[in-house]
Coordinates of C-alpha atoms in Angstrom, one line a residue:
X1 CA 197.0 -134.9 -7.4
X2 CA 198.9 -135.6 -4.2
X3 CA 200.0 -139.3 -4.0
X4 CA 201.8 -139.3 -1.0
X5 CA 198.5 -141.1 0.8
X6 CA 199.1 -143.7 -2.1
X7 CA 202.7 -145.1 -1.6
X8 CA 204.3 -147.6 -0.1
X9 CA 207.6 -146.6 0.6
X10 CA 209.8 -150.3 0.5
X11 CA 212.9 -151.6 1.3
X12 CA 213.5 -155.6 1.1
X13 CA 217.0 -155.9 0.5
X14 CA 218.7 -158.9 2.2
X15 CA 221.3 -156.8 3.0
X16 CA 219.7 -154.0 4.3
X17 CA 221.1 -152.4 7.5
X18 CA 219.5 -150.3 10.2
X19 CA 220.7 -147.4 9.0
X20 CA 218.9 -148.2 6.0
X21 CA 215.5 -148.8 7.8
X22 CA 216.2 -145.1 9.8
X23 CA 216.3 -143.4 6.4
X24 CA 213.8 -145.3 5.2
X25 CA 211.0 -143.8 8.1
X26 CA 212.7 -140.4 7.7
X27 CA 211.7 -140.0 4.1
X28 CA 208.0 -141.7 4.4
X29 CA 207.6 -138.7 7.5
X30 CA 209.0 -136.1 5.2
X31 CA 206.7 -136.6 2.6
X32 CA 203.7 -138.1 4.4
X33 CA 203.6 -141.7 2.7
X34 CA 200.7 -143.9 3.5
X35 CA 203.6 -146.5 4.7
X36 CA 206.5 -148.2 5.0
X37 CA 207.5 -151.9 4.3
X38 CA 210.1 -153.9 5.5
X39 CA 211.2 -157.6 6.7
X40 CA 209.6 -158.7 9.5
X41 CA 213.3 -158.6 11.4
X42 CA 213.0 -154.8 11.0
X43 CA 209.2 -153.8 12.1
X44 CA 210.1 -153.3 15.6
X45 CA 212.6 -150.7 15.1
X46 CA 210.2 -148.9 12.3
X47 CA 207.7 -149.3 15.1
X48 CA 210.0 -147.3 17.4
X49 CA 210.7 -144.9 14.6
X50 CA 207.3 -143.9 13.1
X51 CA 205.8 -143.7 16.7
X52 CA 203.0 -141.0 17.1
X53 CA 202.9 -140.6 13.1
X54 CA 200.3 -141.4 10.9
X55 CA 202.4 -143.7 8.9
X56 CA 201.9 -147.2 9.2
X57 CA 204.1 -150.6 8.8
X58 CA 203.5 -153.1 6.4
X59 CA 205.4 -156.2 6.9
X60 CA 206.0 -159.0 4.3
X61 CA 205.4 -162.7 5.4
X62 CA 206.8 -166.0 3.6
X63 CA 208.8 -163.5 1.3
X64 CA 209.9 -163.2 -1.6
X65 CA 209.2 -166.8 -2.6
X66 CA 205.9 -167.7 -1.0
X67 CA 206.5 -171.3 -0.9
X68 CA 207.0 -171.8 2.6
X69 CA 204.8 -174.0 5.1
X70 CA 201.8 -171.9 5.9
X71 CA 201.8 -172.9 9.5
X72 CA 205.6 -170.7 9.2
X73 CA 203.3 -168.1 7.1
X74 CA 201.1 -167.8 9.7
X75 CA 203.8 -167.5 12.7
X76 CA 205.7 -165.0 11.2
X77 CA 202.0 -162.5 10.3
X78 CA 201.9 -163.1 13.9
X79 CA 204.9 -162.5 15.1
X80 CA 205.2 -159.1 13.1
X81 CA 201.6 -158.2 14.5
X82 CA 202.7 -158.4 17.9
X83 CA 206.1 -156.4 16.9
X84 CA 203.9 -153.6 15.5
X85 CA 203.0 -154.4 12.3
X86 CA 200.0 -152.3 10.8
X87 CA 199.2 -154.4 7.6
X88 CA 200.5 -157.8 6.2
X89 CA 201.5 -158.2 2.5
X90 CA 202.0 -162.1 1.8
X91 CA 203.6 -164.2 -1.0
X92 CA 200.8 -166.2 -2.8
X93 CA 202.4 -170.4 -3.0
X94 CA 202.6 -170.1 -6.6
X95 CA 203.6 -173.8 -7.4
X96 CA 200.0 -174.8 -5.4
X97 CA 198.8 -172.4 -7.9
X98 CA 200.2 -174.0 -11.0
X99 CA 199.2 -177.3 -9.7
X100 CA 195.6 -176.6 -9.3
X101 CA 195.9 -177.4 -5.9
X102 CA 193.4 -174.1 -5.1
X103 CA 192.1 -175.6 -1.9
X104 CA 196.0 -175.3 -0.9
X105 CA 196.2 -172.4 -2.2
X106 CA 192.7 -170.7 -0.6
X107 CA 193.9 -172.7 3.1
X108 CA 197.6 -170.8 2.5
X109 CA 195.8 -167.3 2.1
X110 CA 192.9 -167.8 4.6
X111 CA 195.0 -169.2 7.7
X112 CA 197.1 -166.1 7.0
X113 CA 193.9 -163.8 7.0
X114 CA 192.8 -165.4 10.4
X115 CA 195.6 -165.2 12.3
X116 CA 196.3 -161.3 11.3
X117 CA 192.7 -160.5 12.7
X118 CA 191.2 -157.0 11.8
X119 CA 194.6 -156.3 10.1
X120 CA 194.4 -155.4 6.4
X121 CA 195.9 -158.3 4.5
X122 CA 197.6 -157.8 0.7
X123 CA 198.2 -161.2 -1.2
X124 CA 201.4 -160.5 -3.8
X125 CA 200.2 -162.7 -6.9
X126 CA 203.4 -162.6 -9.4
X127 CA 202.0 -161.6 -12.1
X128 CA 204.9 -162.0 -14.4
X129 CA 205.1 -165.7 -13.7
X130 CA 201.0 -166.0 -14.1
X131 CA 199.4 -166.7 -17.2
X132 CA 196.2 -164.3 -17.8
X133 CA 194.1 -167.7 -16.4
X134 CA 196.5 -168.3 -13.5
X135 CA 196.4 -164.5 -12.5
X136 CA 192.1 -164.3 -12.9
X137 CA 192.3 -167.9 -11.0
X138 CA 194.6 -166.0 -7.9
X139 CA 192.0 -163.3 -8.1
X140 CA 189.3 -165.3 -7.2
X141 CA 190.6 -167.7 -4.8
X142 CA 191.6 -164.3 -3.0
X143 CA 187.8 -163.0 -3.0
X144 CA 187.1 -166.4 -1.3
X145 CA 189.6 -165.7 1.1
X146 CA 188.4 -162.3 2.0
X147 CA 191.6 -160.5 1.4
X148 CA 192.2 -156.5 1.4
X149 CA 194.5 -155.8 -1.4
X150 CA 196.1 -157.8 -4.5
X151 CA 199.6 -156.6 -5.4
X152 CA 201.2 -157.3 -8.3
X153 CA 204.6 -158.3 -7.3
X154 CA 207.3 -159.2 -4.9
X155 CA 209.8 -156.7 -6.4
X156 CA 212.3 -160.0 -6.7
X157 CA 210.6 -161.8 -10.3
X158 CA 211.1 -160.9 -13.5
X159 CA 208.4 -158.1 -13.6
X160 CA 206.0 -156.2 -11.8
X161 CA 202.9 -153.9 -12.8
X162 CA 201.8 -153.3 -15.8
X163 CA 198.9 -151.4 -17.2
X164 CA 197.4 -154.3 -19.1
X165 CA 197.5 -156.6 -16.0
X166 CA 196.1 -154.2 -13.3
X167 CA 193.3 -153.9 -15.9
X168 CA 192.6 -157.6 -15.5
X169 CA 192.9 -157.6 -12.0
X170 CA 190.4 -154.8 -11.9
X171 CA 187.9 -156.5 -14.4
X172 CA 188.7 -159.4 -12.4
X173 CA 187.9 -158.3 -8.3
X174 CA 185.8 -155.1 -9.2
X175 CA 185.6 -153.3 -5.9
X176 CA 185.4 -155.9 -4.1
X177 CA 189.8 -155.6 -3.2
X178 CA 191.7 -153.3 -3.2
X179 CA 194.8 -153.5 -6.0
X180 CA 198.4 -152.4 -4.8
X181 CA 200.4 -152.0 -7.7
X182 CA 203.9 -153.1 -7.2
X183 CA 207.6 -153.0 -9.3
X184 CA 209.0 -150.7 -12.2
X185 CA 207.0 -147.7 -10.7
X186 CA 209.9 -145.0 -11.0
X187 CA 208.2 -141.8 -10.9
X188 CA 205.1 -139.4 -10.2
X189 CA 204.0 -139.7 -14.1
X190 CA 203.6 -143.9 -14.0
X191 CA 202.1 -143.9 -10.5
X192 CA 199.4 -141.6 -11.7
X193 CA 198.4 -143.7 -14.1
X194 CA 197.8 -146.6 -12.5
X195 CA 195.5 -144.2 -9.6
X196 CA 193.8 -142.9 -12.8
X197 CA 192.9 -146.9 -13.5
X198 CA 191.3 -147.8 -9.7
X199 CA 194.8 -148.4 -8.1
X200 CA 194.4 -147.6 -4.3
X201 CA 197.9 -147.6 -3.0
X202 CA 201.7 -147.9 -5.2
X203 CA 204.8 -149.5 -3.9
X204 CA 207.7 -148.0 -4.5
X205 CA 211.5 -147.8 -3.4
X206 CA 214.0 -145.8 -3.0
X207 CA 214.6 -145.2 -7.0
X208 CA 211.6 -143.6 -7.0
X209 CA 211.2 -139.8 -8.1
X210 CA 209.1 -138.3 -5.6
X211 CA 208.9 -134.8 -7.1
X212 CA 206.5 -134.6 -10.0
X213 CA 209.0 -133.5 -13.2
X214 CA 208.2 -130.1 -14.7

């Protein structure tokens, strides 16, 4: 299995020069990864970079916390649209989620989801700070809003993926979205098992072994 068309090839570190982003494009060319993501500050220059390639740029909005105003939400999807951006992966408000304030929730994800037009929208849930019921209940609000993808984490919390969650999420949207499996995915051997469970696309970074051990 070639998994190349599966990976999201990230780099979100605050401190994260443009040197950084540069090697970052070369390697997702070299090995023909689906895409790239980066801060919003940097899609302009992976725009310039990945320019008359097939990969594309994701760009993560109201990251890594999710907590911010949606009307800054939805200025900065914009804002990295216009810059270049190819799809938008967004921070779900988790403390509307825990309050069971869903419309808030639902109005965070949808406004997001409008103002990106035709432009496939991922909405990172946190699954290690979601109960089983919180995560099901992010799920669903997320079919309501018409998103693309779920993905499982931000990278920044306590955990990402896990086998047991995806399975949820799956039970959970059904074909309906897409799942992007995100954090702890280190190497050929993990990523291929979440594919062999109905993920359509990993995230990984730069810790991750590309070459399939022997």
């Amino acid at each position: 299995m070639d998994i190349s068309k599966y990976i999201d090839y990230t780099l979100l570190n605050p401190t994260s020069t443009e040197r950084n982003i540069i090697d970052l494009c070369h390697v997702a060319k070299k090995n023909g990864f689906y895409s790239v993501c980066v801060s919003s500050s940097y899609v302009s220059l992976a725009k310039q970079l990945l320019e008359k390639t097939n990969v594309k740029i994701c760009s993560v909005i109201g990251f890594p916390l999710g907590s911010m105003a949606t009307a800054s939400k939805v200025y900065e999807a914009k804002q990295a649209v216009s810059d270049g951006a190819d799809e938008i992966d967004m921070v779900i408000n988790l403390g509307f989620l825990k309050s069971k304030n869903y419309v808030s929730v639902f109005k965070d994800i949808s406004d997001v989801k409008l103002a990106i037009g035709g432009k496939p929208l991922k909405v990172i849930v946190e699954v290690s700070e979601l109960n089983k019921n919180e995560i099901i209940k992010a799920c669903e609000i997320s079919l309501d809003a018409n998103v693309d993808y779920i993905k499982t984490s931000s990278g920044f919390s306590k955990g990402g993926a896990t086998l047991t969650v995806v399975k949820i999420i799956k039970k959970t949207v059904k074909n309906r979205i897409k799942i992007c499996a995100s954090g702890d995915i280190k190497d050929v051997e993990t990523a291929k098992k979440y594919i062999d469970i109905g993920v359509s696309r990993i995230n990984v970074s730069s810790d991750f072994k590309i070459k399939q051990t022997a």
